[in-house]
PDB file of C-alpha atoms in Angstrom:
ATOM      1  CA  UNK A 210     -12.252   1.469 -12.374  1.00 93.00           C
ATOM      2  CA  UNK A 211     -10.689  -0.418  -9.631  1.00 98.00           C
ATOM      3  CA  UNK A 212      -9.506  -4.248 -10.656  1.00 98.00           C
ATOM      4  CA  UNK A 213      -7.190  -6.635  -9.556  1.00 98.00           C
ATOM      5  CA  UNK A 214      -3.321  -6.613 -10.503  1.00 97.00           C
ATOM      6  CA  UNK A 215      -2.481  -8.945 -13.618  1.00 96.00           C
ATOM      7  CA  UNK A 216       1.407 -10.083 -13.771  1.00 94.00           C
ATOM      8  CA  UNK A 217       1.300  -8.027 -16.794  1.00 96.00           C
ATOM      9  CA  UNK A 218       1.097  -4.817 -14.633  1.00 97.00           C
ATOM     10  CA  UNK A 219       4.168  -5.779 -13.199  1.00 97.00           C
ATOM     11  CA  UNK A 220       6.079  -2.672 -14.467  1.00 97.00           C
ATOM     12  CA  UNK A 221       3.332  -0.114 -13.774  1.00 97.00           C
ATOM     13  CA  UNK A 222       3.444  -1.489 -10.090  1.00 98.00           C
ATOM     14  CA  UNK A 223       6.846  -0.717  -9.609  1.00 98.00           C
ATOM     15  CA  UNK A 224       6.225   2.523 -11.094  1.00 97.00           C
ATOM     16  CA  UNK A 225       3.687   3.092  -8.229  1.00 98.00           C
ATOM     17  CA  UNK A 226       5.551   1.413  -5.627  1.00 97.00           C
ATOM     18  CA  UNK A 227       8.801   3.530  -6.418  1.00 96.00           C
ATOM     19  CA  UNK A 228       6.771   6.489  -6.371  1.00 95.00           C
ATOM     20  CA  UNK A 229       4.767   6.017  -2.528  1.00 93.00           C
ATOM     21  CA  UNK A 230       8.312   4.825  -0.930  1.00 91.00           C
ATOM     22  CA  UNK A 231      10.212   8.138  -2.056  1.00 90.00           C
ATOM     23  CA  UNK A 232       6.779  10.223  -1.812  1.00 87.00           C
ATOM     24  CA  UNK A 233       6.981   8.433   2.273  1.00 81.00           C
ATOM     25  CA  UNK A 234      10.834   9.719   2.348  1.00 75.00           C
ATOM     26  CA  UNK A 235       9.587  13.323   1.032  1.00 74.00           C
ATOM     27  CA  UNK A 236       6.367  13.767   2.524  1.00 68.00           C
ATOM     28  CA  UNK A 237       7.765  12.934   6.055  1.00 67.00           C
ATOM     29  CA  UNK A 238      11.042  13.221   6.902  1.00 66.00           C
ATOM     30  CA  UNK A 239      14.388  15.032   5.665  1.00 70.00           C
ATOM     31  CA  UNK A 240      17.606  14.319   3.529  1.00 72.00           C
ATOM     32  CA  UNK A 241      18.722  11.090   5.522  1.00 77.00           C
ATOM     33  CA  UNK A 242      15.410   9.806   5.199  1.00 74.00           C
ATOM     34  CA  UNK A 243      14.855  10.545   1.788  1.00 79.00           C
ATOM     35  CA  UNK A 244      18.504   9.201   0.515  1.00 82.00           C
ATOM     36  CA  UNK A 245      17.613   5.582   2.806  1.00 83.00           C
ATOM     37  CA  UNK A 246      14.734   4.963   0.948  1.00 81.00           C
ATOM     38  CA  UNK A 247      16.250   5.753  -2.514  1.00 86.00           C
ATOM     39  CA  UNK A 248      18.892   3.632  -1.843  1.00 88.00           C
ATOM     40  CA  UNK A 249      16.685   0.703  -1.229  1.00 92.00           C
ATOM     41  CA  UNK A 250      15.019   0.998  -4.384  1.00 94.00           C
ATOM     42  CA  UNK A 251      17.259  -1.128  -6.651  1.00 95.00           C
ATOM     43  CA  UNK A 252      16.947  -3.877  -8.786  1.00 96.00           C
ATOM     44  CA  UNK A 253      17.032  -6.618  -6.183  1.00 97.00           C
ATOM     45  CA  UNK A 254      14.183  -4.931  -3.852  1.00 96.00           C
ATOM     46  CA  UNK A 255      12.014  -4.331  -7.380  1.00 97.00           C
ATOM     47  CA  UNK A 256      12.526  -8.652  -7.819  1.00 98.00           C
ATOM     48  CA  UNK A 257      12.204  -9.419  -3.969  1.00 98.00           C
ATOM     49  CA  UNK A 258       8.913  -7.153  -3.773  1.00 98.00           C
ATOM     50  CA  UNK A 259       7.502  -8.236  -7.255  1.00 98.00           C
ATOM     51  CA  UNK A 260       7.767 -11.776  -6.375  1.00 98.00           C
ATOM     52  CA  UNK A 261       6.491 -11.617  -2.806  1.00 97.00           C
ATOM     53  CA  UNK A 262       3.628  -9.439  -4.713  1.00 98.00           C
ATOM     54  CA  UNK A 263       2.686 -12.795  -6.785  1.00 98.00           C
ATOM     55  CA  UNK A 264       2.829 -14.927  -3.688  1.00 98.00           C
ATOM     56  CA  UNK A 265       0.247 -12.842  -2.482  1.00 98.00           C
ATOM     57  CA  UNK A 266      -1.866 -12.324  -5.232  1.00 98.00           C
ATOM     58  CA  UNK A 267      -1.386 -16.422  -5.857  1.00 98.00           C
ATOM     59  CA  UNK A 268      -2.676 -16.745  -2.325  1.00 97.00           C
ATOM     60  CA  UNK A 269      -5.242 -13.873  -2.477  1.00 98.00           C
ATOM     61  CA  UNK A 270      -5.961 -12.388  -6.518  1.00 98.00           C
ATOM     62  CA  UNK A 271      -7.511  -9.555  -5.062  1.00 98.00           C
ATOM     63  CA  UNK A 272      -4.746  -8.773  -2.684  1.00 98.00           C
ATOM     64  CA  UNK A 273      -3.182  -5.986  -4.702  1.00 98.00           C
ATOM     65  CA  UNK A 274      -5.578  -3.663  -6.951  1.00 98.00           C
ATOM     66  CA  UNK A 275      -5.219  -1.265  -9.508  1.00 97.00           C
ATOM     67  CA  UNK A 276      -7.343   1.982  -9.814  1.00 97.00           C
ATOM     68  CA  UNK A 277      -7.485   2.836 -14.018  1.00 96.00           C
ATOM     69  CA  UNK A 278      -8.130   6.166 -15.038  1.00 95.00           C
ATOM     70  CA  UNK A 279      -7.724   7.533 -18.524  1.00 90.00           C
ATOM     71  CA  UNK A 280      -6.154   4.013 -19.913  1.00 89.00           C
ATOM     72  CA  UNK A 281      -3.742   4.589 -17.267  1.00 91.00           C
ATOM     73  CA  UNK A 282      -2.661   3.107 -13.379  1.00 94.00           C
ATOM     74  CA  UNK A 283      -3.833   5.896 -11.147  1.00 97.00           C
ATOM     75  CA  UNK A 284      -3.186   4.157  -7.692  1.00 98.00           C
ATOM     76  CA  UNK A 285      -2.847   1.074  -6.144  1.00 98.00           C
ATOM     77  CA  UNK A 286      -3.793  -0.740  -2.868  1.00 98.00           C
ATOM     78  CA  UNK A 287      -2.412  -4.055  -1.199  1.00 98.00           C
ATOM     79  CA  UNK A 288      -4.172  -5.887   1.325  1.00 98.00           C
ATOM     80  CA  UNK A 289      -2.302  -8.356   2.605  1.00 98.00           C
ATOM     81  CA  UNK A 290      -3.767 -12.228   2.480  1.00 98.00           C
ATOM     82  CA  UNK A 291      -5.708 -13.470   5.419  1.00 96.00           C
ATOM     83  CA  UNK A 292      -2.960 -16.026   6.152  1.00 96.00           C
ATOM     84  CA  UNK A 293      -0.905 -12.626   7.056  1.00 95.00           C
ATOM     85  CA  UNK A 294      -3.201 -11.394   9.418  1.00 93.00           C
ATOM     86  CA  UNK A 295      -1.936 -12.606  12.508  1.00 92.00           C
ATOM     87  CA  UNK A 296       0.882  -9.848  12.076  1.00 90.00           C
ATOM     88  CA  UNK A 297      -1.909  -7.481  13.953  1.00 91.00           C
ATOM     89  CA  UNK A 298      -4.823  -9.770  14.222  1.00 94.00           C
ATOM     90  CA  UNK A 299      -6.790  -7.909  11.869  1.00 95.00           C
ATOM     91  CA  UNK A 300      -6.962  -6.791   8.209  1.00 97.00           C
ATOM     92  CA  UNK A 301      -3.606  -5.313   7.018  1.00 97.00           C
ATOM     93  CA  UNK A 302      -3.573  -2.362   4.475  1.00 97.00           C
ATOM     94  CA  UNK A 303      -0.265  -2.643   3.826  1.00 96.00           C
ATOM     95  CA  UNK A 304       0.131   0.439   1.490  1.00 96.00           C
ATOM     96  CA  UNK A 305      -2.666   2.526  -0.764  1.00 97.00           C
ATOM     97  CA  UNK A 306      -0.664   5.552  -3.639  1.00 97.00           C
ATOM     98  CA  UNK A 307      -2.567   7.382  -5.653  1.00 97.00           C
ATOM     99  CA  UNK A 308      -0.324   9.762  -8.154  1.00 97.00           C
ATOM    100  CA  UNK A 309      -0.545  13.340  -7.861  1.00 94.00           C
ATOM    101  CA  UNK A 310      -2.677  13.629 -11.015  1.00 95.00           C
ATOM    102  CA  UNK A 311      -5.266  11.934  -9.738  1.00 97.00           C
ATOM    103  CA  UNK A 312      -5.685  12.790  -5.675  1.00 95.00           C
ATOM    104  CA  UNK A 313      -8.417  14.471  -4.863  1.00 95.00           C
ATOM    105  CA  UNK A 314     -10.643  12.664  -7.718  1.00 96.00           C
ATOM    106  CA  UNK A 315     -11.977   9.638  -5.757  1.00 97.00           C
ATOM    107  CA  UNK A 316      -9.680   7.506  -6.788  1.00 98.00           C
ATOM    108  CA  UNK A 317      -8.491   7.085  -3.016  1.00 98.00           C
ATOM    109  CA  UNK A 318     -11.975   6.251  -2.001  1.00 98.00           C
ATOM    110  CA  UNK A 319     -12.500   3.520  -4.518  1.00 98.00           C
ATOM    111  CA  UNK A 320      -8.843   1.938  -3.134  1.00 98.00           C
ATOM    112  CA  UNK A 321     -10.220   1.946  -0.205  1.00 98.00           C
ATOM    113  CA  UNK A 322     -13.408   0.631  -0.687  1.00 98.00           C
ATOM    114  CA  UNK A 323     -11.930  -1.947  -2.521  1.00 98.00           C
ATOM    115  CA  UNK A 324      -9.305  -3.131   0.562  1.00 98.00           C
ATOM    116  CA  UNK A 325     -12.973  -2.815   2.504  1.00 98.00           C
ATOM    117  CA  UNK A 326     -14.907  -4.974   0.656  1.00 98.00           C
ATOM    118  CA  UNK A 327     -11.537  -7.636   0.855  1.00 98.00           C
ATOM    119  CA  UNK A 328     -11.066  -7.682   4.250  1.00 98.00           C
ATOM    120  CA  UNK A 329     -14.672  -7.818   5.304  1.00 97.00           C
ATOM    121  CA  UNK A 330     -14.135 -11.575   3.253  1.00 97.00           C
ATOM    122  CA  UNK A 331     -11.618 -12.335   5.070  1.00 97.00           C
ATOM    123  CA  UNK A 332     -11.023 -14.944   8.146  1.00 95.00           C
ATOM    124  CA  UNK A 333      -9.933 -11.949  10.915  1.00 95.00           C
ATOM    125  CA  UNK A 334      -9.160 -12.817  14.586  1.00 95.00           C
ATOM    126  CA  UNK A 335     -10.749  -9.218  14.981  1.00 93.00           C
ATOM    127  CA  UNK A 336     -13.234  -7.309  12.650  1.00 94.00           C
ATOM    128  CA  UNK A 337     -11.027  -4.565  11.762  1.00 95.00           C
ATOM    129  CA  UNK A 338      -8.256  -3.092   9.039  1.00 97.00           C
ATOM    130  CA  UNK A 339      -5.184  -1.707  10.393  1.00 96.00           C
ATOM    131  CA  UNK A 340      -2.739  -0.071   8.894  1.00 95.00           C
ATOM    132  CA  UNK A 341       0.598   2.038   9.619  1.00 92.00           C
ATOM    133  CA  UNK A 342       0.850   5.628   8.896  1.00 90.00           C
ATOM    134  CA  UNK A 343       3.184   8.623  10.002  1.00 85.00           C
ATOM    135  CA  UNK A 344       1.181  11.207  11.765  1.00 85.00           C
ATOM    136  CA  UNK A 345       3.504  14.045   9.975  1.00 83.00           C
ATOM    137  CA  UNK A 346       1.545  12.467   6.558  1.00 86.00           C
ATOM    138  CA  UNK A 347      -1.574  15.116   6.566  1.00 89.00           C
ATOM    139  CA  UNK A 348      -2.594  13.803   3.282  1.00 90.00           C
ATOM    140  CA  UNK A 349      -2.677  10.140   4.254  1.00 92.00           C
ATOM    141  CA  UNK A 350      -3.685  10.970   7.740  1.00 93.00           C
ATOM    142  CA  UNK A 351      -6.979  13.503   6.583  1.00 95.00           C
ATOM    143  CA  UNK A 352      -8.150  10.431   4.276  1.00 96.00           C
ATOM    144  CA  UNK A 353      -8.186   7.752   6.610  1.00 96.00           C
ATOM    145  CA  UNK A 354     -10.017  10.161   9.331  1.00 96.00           C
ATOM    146  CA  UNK A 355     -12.410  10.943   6.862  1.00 96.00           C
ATOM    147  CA  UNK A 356     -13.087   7.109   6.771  1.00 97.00           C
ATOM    148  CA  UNK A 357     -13.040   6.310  10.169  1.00 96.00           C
ATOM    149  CA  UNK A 358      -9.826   5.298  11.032  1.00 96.00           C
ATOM    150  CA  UNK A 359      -8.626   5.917  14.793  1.00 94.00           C
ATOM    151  CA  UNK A 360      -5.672   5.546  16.474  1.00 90.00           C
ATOM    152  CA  UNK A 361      -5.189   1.690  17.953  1.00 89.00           C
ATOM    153  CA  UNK A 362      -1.062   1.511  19.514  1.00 86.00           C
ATOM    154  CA  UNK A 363       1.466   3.291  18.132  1.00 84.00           C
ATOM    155  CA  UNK A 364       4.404   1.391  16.185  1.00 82.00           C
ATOM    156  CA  UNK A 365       8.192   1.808  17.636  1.00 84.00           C
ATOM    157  CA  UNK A 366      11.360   1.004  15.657  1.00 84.00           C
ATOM    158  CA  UNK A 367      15.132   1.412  16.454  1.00 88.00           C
ATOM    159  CA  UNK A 368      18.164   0.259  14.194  1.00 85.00           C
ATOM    160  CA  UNK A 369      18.799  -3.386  14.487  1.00 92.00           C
TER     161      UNK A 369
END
């Protein structure tokens, strides 16, 4: 079952949040990478992104949604509000986790059916999701080509 986050799920969804930002550092780059990300995690990033989480969810309730599974939070995906979506004139997935007990059981597809059926409600300058993934991520990238994402820029970044 997917369904909308509840302010009572705010634990669960740092939980899942903590998990996809060191699974990121893991999955996709080395010790440097891994250690940066970790080191972000503290208690002041858990109350900046909680509370920027119930902005959005104030703006948008289903802008963050949980996938259930056995009483439990099996994923999660985050759409950002149409107000957002100037940042790439679309749709923004802004991040989709699904824990390792559950991958490969559909949970994935119902996330993303549910960030679907939310953006297709949504006031877009263009019809379309984006969303950023590293192309060393076979797991993320295999999903979204199964769904029909292609390749539309490529994001840059350097140290500010």
């Amino acid at each position: 079952m997917v369904r909308p986050y509840r302010p009572a799920d705010a634990d669960a969804l740092w939980r899942l949040k903590r998990a996809f930002e060191l699974a990121l550092a893991t999955d996709t780059g080395d010790d440097t990478k891994e250690a940066t990300y970790r080191d972000k995690l503290d208690d002041d990033y858990r109350r900046s992104y909680l509370d920027w989480v119930d902005r959005c969810v104030d703006e948008t309730p289903r802008a963050v949604q949980f996938a259930e599974r056995d009483g439990e939070a099996a994923g999660y995906v985050f759409v950002l509000p149409a107000s957002l979506s100037h940042i790439w004139d679309a749709a923004v997935l802004n991040e989709i986790f699904v824990t390792e007990d559950y991958r490969g059981t559909g949970v994935a597809d119902d996330l993303l059916e549910a960030a679907l059926a939310l953006a297709r409600e949504q006031d877009l300058p263009l019809d379309r999701i984006v969303l950023d993934v590293d192309p060393d991520n076979a797991r993320a990238t295999g999903l979204y080509d199964r769904w029909g994402f292609e390749p539309w820029g490529e994001m840059v970044a350097r140290p500010l």
